[in-house]
Coordinates of C-alpha atoms and ligand atoms in Angstrom, one line a residue:
X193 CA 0.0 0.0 0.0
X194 CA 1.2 3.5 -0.9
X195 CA 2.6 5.6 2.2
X196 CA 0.1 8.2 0.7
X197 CA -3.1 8.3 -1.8
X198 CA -2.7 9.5 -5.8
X199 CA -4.9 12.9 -5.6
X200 CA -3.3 14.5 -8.4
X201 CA -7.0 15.0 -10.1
X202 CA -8.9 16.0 -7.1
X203 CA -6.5 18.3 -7.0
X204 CA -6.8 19.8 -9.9
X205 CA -10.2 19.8 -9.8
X206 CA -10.8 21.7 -6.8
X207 CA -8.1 24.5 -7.8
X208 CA -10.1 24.9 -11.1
X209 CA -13.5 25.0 -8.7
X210 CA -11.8 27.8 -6.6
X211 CA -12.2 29.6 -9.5
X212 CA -15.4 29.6 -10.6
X213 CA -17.7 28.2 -7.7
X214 CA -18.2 30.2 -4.1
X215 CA -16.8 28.5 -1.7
X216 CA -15.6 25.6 -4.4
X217 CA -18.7 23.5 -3.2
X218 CA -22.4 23.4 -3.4
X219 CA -22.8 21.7 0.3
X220 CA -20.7 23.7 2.8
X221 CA -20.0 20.2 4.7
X222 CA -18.2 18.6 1.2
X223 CA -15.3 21.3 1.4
X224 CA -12.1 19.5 1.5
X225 CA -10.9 21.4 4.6
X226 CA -13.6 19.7 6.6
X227 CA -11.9 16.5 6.0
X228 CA -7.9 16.2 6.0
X229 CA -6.9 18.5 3.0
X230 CA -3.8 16.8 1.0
X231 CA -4.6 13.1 2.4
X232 CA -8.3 12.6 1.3
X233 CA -10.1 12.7 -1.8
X234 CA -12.1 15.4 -2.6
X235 CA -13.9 14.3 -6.5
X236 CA -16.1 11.0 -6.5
X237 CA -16.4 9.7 -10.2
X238 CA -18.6 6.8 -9.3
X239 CA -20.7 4.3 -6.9
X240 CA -22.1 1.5 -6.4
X241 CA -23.6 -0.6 -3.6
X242 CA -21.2 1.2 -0.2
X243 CA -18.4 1.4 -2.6
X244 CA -16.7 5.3 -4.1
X245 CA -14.0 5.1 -7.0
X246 CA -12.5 8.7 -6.6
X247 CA -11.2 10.8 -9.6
X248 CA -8.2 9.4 -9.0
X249 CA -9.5 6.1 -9.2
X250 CA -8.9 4.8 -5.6
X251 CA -11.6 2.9 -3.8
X252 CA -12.7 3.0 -0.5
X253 CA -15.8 2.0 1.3
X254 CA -18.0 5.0 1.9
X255 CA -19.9 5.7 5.3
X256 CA -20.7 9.7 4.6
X257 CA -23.1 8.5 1.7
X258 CA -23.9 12.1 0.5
X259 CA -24.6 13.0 4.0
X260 CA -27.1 10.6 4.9
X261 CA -29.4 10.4 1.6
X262 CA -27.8 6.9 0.7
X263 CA -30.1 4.1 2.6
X264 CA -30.2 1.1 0.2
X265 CA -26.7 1.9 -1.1
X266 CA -25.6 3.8 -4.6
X267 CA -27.1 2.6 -8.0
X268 CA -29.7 0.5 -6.4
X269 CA -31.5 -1.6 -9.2
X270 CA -35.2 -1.1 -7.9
X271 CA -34.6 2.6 -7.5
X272 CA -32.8 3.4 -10.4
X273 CA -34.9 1.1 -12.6
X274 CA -37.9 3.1 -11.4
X275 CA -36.2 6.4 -12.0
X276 CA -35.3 5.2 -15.4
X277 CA -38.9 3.9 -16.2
X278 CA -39.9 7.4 -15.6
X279 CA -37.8 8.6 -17.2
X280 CA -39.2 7.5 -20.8
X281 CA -42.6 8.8 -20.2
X282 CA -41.1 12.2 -18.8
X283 CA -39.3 14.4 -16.5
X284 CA -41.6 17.4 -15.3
X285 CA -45.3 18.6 -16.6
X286 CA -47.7 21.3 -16.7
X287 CA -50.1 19.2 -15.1
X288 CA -49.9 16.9 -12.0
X289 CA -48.8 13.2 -12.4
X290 CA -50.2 10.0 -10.4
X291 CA -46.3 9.6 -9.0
X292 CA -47.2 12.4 -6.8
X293 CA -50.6 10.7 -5.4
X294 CA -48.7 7.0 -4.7
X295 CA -45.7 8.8 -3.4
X296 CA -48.5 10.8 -1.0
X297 CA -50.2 7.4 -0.1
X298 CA -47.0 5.7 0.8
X299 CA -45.9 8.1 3.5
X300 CA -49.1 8.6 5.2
X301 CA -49.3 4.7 5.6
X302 CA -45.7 4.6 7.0
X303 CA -45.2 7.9 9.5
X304 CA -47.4 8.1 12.5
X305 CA -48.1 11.7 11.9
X306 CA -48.6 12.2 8.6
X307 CA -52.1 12.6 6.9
X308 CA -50.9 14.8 4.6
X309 CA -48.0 15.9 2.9
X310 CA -46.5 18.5 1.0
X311 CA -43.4 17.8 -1.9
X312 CA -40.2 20.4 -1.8
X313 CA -36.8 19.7 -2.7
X314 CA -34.2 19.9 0.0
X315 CA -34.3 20.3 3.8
X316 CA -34.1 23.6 4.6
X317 CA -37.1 24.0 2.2
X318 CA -38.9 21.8 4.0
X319 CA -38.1 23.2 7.3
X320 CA -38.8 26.6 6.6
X321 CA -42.4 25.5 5.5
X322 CA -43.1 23.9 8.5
X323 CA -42.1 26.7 10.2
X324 CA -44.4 29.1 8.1
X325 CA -47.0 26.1 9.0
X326 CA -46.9 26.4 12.4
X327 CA -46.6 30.3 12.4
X328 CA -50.0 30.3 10.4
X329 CA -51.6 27.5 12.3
X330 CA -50.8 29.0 15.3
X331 CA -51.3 32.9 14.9
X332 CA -47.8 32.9 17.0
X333 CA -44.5 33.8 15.5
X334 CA -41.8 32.5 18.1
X335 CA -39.8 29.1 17.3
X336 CA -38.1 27.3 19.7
X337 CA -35.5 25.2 18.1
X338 CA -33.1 22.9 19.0
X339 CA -30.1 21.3 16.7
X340 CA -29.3 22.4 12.8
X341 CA -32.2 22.9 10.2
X342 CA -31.1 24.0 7.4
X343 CA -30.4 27.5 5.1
X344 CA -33.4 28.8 5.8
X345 CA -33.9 32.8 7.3
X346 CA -35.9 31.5 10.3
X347 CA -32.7 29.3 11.2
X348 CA -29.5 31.3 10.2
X349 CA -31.1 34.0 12.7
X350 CA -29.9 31.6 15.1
X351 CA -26.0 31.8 13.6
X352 CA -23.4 34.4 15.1
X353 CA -21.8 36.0 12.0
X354 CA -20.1 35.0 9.7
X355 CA -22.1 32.3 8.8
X356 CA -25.2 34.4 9.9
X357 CA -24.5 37.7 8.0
X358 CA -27.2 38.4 5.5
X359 CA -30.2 38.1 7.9
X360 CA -32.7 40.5 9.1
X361 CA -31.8 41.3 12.5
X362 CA -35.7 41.3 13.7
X363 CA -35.7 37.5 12.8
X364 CA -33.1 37.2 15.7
X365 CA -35.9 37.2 18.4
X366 CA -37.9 34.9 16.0
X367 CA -36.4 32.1 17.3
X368 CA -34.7 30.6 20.5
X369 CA -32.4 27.9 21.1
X370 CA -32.8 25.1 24.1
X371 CA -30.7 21.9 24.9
X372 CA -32.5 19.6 23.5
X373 CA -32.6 16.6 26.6
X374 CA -33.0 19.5 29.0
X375 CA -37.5 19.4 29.7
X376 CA -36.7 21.8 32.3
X377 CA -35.0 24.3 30.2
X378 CA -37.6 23.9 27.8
X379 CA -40.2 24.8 30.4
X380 CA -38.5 27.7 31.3
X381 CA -38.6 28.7 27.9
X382 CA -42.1 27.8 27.5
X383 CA -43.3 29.7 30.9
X384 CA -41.0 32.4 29.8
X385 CA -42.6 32.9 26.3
X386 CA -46.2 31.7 27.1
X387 CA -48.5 32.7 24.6
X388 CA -46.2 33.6 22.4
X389 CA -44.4 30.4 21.0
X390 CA -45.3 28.4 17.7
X391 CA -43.8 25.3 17.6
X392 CA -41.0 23.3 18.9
X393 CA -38.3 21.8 16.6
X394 CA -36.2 19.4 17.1
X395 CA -34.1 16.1 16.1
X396 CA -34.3 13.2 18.2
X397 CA -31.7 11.4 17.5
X398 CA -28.7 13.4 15.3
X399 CA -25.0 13.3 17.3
X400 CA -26.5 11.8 20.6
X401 CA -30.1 10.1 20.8
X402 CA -32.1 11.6 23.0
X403 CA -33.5 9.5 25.7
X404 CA -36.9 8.3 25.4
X405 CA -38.3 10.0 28.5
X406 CA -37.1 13.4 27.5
X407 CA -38.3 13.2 23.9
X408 CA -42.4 11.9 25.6
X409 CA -41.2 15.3 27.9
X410 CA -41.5 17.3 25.3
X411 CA -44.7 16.3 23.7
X412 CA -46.0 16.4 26.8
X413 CA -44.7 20.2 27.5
X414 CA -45.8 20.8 23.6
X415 CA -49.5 20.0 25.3
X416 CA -49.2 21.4 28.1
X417 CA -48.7 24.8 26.9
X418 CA -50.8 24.6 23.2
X419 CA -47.7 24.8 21.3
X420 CA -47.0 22.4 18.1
X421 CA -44.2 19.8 18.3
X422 CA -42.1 19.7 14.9
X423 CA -39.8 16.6 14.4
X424 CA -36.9 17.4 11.9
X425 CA -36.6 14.1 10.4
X426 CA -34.2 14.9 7.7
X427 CA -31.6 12.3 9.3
X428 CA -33.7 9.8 11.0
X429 CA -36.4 9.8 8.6
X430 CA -36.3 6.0 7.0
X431 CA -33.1 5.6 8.6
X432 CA -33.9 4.4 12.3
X433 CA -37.8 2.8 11.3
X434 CA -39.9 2.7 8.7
X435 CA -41.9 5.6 10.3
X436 CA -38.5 7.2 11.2
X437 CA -37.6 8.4 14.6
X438 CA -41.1 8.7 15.5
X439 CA -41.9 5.2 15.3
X440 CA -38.8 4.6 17.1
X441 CA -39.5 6.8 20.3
X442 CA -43.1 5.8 20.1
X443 CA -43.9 9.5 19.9
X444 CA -46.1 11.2 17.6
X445 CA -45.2 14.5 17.0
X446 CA -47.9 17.5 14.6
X447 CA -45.5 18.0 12.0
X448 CA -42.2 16.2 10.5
X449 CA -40.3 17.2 7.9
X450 CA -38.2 14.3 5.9
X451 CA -35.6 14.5 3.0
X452 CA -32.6 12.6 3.0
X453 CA -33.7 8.5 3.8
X454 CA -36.8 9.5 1.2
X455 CA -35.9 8.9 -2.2
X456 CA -32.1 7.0 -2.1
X457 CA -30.3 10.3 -3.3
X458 CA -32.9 11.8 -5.5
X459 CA -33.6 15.2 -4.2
X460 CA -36.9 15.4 -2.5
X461 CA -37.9 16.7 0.7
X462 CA -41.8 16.3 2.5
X463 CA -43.2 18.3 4.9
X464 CA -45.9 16.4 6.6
X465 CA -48.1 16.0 9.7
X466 CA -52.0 16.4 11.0
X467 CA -54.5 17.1 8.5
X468 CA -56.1 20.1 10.0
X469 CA -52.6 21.4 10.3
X470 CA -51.6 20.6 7.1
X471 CA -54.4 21.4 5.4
X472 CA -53.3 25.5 5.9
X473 CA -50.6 24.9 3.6
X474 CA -53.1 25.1 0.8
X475 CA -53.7 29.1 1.2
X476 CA -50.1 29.7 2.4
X477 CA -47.4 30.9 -0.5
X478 CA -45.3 27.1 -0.4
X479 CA -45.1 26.5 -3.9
X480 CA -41.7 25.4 -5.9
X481 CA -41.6 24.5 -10.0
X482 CA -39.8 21.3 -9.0
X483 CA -42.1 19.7 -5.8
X484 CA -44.0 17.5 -8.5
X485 CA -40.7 16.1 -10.5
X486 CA -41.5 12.9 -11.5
X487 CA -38.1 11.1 -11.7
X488 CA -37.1 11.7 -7.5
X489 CA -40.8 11.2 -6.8
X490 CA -41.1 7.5 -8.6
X491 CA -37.6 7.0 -6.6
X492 CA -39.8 7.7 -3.2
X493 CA -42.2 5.0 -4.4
X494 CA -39.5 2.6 -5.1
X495 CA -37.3 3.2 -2.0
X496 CA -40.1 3.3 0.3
X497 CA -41.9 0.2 -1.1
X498 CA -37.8 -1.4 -0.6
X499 CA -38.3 -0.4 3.1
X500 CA -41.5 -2.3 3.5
X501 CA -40.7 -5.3 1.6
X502 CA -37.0 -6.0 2.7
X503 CA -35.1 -6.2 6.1
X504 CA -33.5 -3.3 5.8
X505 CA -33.8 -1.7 9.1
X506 CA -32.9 -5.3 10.6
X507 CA -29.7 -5.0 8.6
X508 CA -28.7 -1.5 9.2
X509 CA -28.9 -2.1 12.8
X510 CA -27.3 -5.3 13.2
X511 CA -24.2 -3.8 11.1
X512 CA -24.2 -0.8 12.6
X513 CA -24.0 -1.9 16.0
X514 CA -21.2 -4.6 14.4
X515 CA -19.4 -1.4 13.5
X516 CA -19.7 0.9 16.5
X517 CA -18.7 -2.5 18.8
X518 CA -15.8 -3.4 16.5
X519 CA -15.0 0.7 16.6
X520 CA -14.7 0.3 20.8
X521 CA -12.8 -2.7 21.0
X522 CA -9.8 -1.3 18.7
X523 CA -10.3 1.9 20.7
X524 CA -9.8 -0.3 24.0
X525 CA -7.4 -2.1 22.3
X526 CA -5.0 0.6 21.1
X527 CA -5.5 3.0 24.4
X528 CA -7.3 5.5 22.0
X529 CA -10.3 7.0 23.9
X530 CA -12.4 6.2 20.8
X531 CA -15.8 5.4 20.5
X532 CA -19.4 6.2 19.0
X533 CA -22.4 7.9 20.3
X534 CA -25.8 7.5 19.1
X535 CA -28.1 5.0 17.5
X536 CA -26.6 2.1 15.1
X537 CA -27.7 3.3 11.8
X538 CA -26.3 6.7 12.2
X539 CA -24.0 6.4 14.9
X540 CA -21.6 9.7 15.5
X541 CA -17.9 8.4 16.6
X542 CA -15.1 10.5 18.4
X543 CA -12.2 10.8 20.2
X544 CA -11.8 12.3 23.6
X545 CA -9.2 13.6 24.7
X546 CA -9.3 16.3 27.2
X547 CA -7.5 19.0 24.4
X548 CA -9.5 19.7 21.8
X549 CA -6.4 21.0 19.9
X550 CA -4.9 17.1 19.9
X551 CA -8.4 15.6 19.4
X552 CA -8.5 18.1 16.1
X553 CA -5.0 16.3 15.1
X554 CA -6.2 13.4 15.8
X555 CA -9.4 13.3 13.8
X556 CA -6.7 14.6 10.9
X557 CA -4.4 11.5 11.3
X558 CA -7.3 9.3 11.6
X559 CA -9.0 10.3 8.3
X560 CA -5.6 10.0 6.7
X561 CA -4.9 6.6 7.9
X562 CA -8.7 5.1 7.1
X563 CA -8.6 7.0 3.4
X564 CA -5.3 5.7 2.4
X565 CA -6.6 2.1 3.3
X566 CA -9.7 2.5 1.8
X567 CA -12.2 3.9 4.0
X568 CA -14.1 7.1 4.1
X569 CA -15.2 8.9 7.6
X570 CA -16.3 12.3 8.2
X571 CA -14.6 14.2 10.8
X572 CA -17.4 14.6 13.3
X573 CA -20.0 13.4 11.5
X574 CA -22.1 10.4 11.8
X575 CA -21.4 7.0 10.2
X576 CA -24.2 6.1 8.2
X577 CA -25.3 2.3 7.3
X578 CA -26.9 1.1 4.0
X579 CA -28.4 -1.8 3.2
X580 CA -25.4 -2.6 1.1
X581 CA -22.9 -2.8 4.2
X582 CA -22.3 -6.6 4.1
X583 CA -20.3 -7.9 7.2
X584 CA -17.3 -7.8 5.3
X585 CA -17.4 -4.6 4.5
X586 CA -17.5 -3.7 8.0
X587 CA -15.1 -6.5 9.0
X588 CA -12.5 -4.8 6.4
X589 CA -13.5 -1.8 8.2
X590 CA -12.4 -2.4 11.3
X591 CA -9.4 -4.2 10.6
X592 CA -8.8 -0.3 8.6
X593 CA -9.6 1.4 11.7
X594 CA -7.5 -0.7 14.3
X595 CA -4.1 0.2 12.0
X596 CA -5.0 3.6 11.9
X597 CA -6.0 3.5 15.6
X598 CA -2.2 2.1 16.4
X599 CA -0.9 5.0 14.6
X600 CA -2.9 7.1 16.2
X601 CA -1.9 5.8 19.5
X602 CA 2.0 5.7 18.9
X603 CA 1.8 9.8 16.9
X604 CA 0.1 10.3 20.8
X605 CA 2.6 9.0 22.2
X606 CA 5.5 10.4 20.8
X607 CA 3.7 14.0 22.0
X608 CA 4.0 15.2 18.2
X609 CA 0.7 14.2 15.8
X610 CA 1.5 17.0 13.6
X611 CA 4.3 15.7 12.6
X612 CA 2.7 12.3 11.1
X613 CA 0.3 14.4 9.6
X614 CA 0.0 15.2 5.6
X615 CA -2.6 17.4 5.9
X616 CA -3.4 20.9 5.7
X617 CA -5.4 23.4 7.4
X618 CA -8.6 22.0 8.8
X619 CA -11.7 24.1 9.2
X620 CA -14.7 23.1 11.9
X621 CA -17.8 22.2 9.9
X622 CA -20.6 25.1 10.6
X623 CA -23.0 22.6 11.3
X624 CA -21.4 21.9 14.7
X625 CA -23.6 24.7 15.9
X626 CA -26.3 24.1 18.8
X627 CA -25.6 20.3 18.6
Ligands
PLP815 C1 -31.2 17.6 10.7 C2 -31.1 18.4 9.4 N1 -32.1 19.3 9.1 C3 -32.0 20.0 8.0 C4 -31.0 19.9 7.1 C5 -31.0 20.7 5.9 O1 -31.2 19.9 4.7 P1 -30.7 20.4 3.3 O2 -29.2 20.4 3.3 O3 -31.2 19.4 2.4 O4 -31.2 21.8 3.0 C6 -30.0 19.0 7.4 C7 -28.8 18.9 6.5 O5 -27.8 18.3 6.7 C8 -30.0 18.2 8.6 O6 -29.1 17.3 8.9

């Protein structure tokens, strides 16, 4: 194995993108500096199953899967047959298409809440609609949020600059953040702000998992005071259940808002919940060209019909949990203080060191080690499992992350990471915020 990974065309590619793209990315979190600059791949050419070939043509198995949107795995045949089917009849219309009616049907039979729904395209779209939702529903404009939700207005508000330059300062005292396991800070806030609050939003189960009694807290506290309960289930949506984290915690919130787990990488987002709540959306100004596109929407059918019909939330769990066991035994093994957080589908692994300065250098040496033997990790971010993870893959995987955890531990030791390091300057990911 090479000391260190052929990069020559990422390279390339991203100095040319410097150029002529903000930023050199679309998605903030895909900037090479959130990885390890100079010792991981920045330009994918292809997929397939949990497998990336990079520009370069190294391959590596893949557990940041677009951020979370890959569930069955990449160039799935009963997705991508489905999108392809569509594909011959037709893209986009002036008129409606039945895809939109089945795709409807499907969710409201799979998510406790849902009765109705409403089609966007990414996240934050769908966010911020259930945000202007709640606002309508309730006659109340204050939002108490908890965790990341997107691009939106409403949520940058809650950014200190720079990455919350650009929006209205009024909006500020729109919204107010609370820890999300914390009922009795959220009373506070609730007490404090009586008669004046919207909705709650929230993630359940993003970074940590909440325990169940504080996520039944906060529907209860949502009751208690008339305020709507919003689940952001952009992450756990079709990730953790079949009804996402809702199912799981066996709470029901008003509204939920799903986009990643829904279509296999296709880019649609829902907004959904209780038919006299969603109803409102009707007369509100929610409206995009692309909500109806036919090709991500006959992907929904296809992938959701996949998460009825196969084991894959058995299999996602079972590997997962393989993975975040196999992750704390090399960790024990090695004396690294290494080990995952969260629920096995999505689990968030990390090091803990008491400096955050050699935890930073760490997380640098780590990604370099895993890349260069064929694995790719997100600094900080969570490990995602598709249906496509075969034991072997994750065996291979761990066998990867126990050499790179013995490097780790001897860099440590020798009181000098930096110097094992080929890796440049490392930025934090934004989306640390509020987590
Ligand atoms: C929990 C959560 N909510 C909202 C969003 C925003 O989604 P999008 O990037 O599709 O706008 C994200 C994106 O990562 C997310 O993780």
């Amino acid at each position: 194995m090479a000391d260190r990974l052929e990069l020559g065309k990422s390279l390339e590619y991203w100095q040319e993108a410097l150029e002529l793209i903000a930023g050199g990315s679309q998605t903030n979190s895909k900037r090479p500096q959130g990885y390890a600059p100079g010792a991981f791949p920045i330009y994918v050419d292809r997929a397939k199953g949990c497998h990336v070939w990079d520009a370069d043509g190294n391959e590596y198995i893949d557990y940041i899967l677009a951020l979370g949107p890959i569930t069955l795995g990449y160039c799935y045949d009963a997705v991508d047959n489905a999108v392809r089917q569509q594909l011959d009849k037709g893209i986009i219309f002036g008129l409606l298409h039945e895809v939109e009616v089945r795709a409807a049907r499907l969710i409201c039979e799979m998510v406790p809440c849902a009765e109705m729904v409403r089609f966007l395209k990414g996240g934050s779209e769908v966010t911020s609609a259930a945000a202007r939702i709640a606002r309508a529903y309730t006659g109340k404009e204050l939002i108490l949020n908890s965790g990341y939700r997107g691009w939106g207005d409403t949520w940058t508000a809650q950014h200190e600059p720079p990455a919350g330059r650009g929006v209205p300062e009024c909006l500020r005292a729109m919204v107010k953040s609370f820890p999300r396991d914390d009922n009795e800070a959220l009373r506070d806030l609730l007490t404090k702000y009586d008669g004046k609050v919207a909705a709650v939003f929230l993630d359940v189960a993003s970074g940590t998992a909440a325990p169940k009694e504080a996520i039944q807290g906060i529907r209860d506290l949502c009751d208690e005071f008339g305020v709507l309960l919003c689940f952001d289930e952009i992450v756990t949506g079709f990730r953790l259940a079949p009804g996402g984290g809702q199912e799981y915690y066996g709470v029901t919130p008003d509204l939920a808002c799903f986009a990643k787990g829904i279509a296999n990488g296709m880019p649609l987002a829902c907004v959904c919940g209780k038919k006299q709540i969603m109803q409102l959306a009707a007369d509100l100004l929610i409206s995009v060209t692309y909500g109806g596109e036919c090709l991500s929407l006959a992907a929904v059918i296809a992938c959701l019909n996949e998460y009825k019909n196969a084991p894959v939330f058995e299999h996602t769990w079972a590997q997962g949990q393989r993975l975040m066991d196999g992750i704390k035994q090399a960790g024990e093994k090695n004396g690294v203080p290494m080990w995952c957080s969260g629920l096995a589908p999505m689990s968030q692994p990390n090091f803990h060191y008491d400096d955050p300065a050699l935890n930073a250098d760490v997380w640098s040496l780590f990604l370099q080690e895993t890349a260069r033997r064929g694995v790719l990790i997100r600094r900080g971010g969570l490990l995602f499992i598709t249906y496509m993870h075969k034991a072997q893959d994750i065996d291979q995987t761990l066998a990867v992350v126990d050499q790179a955890l013995s490097t780790v531990a001897e860099a440590v030791a020798s009181g000098d990471v930096k110097q094992h390091l080929h890796v440049g300057d490392v930025t934090e990911s934004f989306r640390s915020f509020n987590r």
